[in-house]
Short mmCIF file of N, CA and C in Angstrom, two decimals:
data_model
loop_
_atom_site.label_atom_id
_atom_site.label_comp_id
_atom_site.label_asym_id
_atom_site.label_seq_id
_atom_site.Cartn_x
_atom_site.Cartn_y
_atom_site.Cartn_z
N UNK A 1 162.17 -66.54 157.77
CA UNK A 1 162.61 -66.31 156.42
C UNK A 1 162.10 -67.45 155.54
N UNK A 2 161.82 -67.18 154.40
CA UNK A 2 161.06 -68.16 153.32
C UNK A 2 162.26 -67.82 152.17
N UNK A 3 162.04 -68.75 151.35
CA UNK A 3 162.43 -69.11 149.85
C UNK A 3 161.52 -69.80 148.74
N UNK A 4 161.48 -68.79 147.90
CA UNK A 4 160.82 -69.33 147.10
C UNK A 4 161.72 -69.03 145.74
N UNK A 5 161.24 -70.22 144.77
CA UNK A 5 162.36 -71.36 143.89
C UNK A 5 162.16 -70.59 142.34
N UNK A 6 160.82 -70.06 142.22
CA UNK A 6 160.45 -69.60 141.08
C UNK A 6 159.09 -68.07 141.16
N UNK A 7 158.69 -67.82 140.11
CA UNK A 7 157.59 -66.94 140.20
C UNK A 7 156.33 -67.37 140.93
N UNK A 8 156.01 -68.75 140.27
CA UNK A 8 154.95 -69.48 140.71
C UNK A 8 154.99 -69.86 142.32
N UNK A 9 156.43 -69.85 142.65
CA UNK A 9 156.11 -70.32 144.34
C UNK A 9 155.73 -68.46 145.13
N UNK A 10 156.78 -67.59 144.16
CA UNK A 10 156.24 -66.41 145.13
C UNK A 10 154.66 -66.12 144.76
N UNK A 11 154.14 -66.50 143.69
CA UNK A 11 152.47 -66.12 143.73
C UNK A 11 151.79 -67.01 144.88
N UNK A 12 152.23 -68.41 145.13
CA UNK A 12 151.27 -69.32 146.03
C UNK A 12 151.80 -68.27 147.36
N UNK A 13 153.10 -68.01 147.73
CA UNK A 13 153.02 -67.31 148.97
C UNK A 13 151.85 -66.69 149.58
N UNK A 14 152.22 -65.83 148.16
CA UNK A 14 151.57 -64.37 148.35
C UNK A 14 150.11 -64.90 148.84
N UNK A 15 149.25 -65.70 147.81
CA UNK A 15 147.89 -66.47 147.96
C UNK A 15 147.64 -67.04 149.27
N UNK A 16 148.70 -67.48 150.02
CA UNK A 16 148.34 -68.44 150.85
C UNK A 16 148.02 -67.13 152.15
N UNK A 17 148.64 -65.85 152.07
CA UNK A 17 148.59 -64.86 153.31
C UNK A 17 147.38 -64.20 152.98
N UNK A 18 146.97 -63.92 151.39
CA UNK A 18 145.81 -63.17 151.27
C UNK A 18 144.53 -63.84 151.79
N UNK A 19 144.67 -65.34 151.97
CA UNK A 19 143.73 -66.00 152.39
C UNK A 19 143.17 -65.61 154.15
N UNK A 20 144.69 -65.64 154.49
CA UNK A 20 144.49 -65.41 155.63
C UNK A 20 144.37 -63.98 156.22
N UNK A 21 144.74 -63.05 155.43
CA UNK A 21 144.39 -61.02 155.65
C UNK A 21 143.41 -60.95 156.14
N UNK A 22 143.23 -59.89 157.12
CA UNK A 22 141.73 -59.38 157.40
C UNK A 22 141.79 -57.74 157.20
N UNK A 23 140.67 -57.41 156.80
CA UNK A 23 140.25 -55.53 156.71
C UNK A 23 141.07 -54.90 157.69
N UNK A 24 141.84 -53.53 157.19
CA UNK A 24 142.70 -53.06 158.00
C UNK A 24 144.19 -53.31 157.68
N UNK A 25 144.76 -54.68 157.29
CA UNK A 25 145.80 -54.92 156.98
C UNK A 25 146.62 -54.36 156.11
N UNK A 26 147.76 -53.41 156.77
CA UNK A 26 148.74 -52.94 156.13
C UNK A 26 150.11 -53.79 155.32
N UNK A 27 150.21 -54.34 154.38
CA UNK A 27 151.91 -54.61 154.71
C UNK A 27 152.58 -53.71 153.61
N UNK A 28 153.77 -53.59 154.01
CA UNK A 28 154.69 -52.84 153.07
C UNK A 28 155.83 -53.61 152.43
N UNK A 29 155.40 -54.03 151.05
CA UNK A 29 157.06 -54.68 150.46
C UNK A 29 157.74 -53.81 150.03
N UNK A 30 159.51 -54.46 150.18
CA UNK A 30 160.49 -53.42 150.03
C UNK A 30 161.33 -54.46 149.49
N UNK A 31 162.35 -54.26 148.69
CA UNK A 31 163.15 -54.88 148.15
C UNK A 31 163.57 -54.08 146.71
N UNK A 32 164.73 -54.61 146.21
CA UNK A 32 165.30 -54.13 144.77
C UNK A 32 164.64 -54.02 143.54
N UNK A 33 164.52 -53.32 142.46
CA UNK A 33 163.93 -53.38 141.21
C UNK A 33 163.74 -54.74 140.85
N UNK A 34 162.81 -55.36 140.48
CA UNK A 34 162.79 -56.98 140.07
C UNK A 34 162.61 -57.70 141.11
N UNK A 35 162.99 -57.78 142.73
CA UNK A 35 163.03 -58.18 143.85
C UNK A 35 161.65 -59.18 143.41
N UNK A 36 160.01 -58.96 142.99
CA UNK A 36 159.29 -59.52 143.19
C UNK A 36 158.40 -58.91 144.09
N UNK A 37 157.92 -58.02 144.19
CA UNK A 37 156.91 -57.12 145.03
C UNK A 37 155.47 -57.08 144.18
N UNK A 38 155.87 -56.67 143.23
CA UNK A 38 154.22 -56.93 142.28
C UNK A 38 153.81 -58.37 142.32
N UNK A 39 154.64 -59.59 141.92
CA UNK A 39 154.64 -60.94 141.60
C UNK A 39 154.06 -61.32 143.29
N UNK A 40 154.24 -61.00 144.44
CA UNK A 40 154.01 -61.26 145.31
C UNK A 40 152.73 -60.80 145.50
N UNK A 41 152.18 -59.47 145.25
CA UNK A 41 150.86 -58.83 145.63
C UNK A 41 150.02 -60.09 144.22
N UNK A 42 150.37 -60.07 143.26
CA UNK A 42 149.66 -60.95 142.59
C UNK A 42 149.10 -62.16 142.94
N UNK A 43 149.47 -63.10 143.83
CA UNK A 43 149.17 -63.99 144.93
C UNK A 43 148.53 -63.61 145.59
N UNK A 44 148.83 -62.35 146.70
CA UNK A 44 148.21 -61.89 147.71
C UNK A 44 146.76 -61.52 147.14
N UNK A 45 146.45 -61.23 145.67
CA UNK A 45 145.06 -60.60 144.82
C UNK A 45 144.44 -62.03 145.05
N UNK A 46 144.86 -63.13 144.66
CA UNK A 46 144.37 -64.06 144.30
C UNK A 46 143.48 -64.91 145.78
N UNK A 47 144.33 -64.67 147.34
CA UNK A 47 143.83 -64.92 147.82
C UNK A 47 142.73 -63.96 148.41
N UNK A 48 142.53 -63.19 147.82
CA UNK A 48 141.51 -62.09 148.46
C UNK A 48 140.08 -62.36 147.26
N UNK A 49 140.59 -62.61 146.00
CA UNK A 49 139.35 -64.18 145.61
C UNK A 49 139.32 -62.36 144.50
N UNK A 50 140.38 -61.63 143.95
CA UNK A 50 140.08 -60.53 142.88
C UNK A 50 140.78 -61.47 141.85
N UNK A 51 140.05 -60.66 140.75
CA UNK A 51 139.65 -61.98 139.61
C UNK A 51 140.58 -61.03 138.23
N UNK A 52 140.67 -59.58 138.62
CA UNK A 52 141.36 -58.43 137.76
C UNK A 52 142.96 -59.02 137.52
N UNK A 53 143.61 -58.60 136.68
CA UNK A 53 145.18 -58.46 136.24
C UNK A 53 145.69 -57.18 137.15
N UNK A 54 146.53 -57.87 137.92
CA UNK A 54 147.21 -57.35 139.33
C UNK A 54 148.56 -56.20 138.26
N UNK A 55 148.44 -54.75 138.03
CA UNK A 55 149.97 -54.27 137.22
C UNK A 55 150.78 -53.64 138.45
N UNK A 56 151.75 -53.40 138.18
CA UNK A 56 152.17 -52.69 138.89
C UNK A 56 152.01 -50.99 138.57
N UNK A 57 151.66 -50.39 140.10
CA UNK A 57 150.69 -48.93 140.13
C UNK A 57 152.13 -47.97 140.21
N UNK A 58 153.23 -48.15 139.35
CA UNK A 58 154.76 -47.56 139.90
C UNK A 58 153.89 -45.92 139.19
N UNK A 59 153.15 -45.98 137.98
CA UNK A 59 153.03 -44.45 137.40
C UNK A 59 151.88 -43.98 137.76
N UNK A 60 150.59 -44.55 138.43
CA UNK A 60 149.33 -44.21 138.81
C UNK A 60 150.11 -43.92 140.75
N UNK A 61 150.49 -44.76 141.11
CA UNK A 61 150.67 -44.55 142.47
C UNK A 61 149.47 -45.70 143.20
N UNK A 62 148.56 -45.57 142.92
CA UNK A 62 147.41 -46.63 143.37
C UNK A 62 146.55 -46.90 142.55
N UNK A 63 146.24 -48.36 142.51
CA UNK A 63 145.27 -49.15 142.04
C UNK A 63 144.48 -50.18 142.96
N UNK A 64 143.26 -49.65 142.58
CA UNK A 64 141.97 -50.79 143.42
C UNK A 64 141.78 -51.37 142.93
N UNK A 65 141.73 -52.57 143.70
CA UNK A 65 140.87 -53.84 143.03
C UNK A 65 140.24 -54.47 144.26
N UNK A 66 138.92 -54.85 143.57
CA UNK A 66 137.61 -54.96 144.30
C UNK A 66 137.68 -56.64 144.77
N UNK A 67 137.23 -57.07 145.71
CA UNK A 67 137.27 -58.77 145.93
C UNK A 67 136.91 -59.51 146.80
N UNK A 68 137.38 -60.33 147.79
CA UNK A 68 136.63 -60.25 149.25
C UNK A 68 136.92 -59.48 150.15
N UNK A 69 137.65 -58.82 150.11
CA UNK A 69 137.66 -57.60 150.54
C UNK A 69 138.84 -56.34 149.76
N UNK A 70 138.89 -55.21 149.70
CA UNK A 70 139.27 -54.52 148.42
C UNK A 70 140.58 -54.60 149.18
N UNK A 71 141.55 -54.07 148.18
CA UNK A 71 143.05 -54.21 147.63
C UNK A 71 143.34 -52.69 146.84
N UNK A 72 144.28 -51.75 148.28
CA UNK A 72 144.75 -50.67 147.75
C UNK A 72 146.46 -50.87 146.86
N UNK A 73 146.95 -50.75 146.02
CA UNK A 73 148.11 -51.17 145.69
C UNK A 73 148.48 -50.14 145.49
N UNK A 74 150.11 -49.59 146.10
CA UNK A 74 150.52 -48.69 145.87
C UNK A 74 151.96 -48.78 145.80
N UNK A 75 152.56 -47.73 144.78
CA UNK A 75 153.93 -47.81 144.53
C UNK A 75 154.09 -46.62 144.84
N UNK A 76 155.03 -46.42 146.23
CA UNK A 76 155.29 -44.97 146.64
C UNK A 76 156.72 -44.23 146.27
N UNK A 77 157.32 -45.17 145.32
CA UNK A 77 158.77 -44.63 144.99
C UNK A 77 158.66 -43.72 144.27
N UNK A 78 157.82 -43.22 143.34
CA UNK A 78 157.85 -41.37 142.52
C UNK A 78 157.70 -40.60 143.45
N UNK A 79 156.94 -40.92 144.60
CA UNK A 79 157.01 -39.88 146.03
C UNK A 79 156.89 -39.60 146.92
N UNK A 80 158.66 -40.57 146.90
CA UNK A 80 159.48 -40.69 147.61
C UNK A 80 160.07 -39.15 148.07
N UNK A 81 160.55 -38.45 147.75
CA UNK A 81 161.01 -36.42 147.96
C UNK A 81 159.49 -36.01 148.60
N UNK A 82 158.66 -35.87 148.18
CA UNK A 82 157.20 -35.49 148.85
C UNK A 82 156.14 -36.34 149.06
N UNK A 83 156.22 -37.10 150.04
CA UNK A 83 155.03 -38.47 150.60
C UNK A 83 153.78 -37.14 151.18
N UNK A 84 154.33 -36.22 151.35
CA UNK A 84 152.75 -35.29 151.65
C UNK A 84 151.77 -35.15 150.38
N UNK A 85 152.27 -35.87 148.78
CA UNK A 85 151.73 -35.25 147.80
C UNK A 85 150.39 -35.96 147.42
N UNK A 86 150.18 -37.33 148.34
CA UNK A 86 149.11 -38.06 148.08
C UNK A 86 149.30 -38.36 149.53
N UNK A 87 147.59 -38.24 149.68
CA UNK A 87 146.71 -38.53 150.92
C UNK A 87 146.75 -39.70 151.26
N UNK A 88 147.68 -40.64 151.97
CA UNK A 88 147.71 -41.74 152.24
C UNK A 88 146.37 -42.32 152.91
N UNK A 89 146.12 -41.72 153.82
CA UNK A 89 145.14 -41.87 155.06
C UNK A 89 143.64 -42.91 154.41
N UNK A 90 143.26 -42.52 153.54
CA UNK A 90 142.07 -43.76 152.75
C UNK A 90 142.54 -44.51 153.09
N UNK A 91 143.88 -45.53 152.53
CA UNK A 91 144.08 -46.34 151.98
C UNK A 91 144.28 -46.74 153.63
N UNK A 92 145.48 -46.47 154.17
CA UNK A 92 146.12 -46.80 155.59
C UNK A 92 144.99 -47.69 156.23
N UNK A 93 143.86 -46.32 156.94
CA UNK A 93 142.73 -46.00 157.42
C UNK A 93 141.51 -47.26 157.17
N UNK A 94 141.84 -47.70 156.10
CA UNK A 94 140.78 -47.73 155.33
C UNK A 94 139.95 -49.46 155.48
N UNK A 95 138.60 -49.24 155.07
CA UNK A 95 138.33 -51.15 155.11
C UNK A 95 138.75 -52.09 153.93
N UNK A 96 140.12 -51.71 153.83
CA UNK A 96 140.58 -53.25 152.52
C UNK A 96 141.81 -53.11 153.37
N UNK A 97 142.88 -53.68 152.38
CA UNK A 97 144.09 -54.46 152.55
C UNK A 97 144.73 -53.22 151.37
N UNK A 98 145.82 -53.43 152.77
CA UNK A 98 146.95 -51.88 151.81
C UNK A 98 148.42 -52.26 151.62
N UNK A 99 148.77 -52.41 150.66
CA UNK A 99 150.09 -52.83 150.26
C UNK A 99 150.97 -51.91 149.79
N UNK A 100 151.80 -51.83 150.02
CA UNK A 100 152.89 -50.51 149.72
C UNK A 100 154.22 -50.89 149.21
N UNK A 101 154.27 -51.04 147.72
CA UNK A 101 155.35 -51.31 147.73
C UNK A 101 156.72 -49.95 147.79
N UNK A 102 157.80 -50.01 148.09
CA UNK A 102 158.83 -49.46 148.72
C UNK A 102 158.29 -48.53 149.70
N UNK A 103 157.63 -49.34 150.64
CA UNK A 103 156.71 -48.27 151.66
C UNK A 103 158.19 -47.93 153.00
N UNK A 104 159.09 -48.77 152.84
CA UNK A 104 160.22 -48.12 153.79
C UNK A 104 160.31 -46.59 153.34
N UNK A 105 160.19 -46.05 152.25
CA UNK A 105 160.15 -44.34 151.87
C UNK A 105 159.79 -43.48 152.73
N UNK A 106 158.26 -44.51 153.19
CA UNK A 106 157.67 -43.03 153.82
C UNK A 106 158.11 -43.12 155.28
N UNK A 107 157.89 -42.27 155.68
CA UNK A 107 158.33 -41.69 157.50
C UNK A 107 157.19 -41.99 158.20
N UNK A 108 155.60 -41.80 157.82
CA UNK A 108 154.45 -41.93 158.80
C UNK A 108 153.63 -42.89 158.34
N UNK A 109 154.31 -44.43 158.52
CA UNK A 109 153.30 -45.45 158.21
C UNK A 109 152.48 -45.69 160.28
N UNK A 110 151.47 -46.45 159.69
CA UNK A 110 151.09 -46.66 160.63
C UNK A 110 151.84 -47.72 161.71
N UNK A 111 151.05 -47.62 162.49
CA UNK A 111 151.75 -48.40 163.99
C UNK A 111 151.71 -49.72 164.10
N UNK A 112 150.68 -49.78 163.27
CA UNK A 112 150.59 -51.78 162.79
C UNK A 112 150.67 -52.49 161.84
N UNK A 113 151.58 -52.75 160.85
CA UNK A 113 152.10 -53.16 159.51
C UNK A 113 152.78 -54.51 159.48
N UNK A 114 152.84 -54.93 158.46
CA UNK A 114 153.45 -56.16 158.13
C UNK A 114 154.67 -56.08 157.02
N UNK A 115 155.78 -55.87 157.50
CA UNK A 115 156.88 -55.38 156.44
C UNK A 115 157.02 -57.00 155.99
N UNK A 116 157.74 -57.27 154.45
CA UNK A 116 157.71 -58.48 153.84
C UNK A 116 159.36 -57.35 153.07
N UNK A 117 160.83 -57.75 153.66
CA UNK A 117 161.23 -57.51 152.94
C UNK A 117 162.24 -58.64 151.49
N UNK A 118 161.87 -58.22 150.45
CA UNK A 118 162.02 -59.10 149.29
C UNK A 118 163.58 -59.63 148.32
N UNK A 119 164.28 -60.70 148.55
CA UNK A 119 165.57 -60.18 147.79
C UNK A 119 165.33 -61.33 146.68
N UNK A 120 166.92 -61.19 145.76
CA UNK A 120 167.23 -61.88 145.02
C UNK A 120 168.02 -63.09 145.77
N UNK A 121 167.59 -64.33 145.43
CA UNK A 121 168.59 -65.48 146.43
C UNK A 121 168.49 -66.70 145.15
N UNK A 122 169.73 -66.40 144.23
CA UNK A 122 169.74 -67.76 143.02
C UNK A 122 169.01 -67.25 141.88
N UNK A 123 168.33 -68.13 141.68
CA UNK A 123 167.04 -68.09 140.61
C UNK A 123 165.80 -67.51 141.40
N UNK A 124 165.82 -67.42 142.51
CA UNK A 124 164.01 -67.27 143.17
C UNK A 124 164.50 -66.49 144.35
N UNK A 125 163.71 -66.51 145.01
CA UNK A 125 163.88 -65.05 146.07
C UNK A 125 163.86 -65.47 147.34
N UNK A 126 164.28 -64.74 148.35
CA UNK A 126 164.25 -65.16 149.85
C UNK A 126 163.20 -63.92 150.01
N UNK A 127 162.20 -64.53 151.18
CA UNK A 127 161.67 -63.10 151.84
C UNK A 127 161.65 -63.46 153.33
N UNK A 128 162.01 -62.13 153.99
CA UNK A 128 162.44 -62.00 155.33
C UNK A 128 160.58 -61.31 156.40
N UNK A 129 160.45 -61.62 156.50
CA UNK A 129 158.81 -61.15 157.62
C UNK A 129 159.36 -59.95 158.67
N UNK A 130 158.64 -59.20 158.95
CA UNK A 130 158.86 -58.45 160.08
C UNK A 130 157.22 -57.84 160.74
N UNK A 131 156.71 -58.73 161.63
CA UNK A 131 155.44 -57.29 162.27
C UNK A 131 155.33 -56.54 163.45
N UNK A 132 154.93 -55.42 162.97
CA UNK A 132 154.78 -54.48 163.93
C UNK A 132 153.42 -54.39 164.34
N UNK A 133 153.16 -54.78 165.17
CA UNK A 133 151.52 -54.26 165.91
C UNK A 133 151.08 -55.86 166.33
N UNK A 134 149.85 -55.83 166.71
CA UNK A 134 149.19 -56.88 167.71
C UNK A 134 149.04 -57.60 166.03
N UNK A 135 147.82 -56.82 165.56
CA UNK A 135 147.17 -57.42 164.21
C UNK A 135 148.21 -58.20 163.34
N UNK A 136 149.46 -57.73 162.75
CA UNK A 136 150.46 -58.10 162.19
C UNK A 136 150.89 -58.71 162.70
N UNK A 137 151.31 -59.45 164.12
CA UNK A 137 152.04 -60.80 164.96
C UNK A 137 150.97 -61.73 164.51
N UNK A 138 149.92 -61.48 164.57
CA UNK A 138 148.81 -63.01 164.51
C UNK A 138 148.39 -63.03 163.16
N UNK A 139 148.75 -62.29 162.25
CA UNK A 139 148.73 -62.62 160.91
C UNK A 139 149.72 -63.58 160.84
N UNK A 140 151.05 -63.06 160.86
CA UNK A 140 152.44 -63.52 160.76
C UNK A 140 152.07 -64.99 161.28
N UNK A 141 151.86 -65.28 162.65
CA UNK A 141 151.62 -66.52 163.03
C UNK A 141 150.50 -67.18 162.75
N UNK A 142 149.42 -67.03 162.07
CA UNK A 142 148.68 -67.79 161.67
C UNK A 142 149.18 -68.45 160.43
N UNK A 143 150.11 -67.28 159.53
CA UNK A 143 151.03 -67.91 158.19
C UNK A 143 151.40 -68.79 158.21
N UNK A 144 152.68 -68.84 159.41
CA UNK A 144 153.72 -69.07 159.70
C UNK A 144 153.10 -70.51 159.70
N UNK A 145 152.12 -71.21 160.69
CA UNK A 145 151.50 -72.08 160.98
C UNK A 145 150.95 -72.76 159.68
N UNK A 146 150.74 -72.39 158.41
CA UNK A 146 149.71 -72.74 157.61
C UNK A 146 150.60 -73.45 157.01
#
């Protein structure tokens, strides 16, 4: 579990894991309205070296951004009732880094993910780690280590 104090510490987070992501990497943030899930992928943009204004994709559903390696961003809470209504599988599948925010929604994430779930703790936020798969343990611990 981490804490971070302000906005600026959840962007260095986020930065310090995008550094370390490789192609393929799923994670899914989950947490409350405001929790800090966009503010976090905004870091995570920065270490992937994308140079674009990170928004949040809550009414598009996904936004790319291109960098050292690409960045699917997705907000799956409009569909949430029908996750069959967009083709996940690109993004999952795919050669960038896939972020999902309220990806606990869907039922068929893949088998190797990096859940980051996000709260309110004070003024700044606690975030709790969880990975599932080989790829996601040695992310986690290469972090963890940094």
């Amino acid at each position: 579990m981490l804490y971070s104090q302000n906005e600026n510490e959840l962007i260095a987070l986020g930065q310090r894991l995008g550094k370390l992501i490789q192609a393929g990497q799923v994670l899914v943030l989950s947490g409350d309205l405001g929790a800090g899930k966009t503010t976090f992928t905004k870091g995570l943009a920065k270490g992937l070296e994308i140079e674009q204004m990170i928004k949040s994709p809550t009414y598009t559903i996904v936004r790319e951004y291109e960098g050292r390696l690409p960045l699917y961003h997705l907000d799956v809470y409009r569909i949430g009732d029908d996750p069959d209504s967009v083709d996940l599988d690109d993004f999952l599948y795919g050669d960038g880094v896939t972020v999902i925010e309220w990806g606990e929604l869907l039922t068929d994430l893949p088998a190797d993910y990096l859940e980051i779930r996000l709260a309110h703790f004070g003024e700044g936020r606690q975030l709790d780690f969880q990975a599932n798969g080989s790829q996601s343990r040695v992310l986690l611990e290469a972090f963890g280590n940094g």
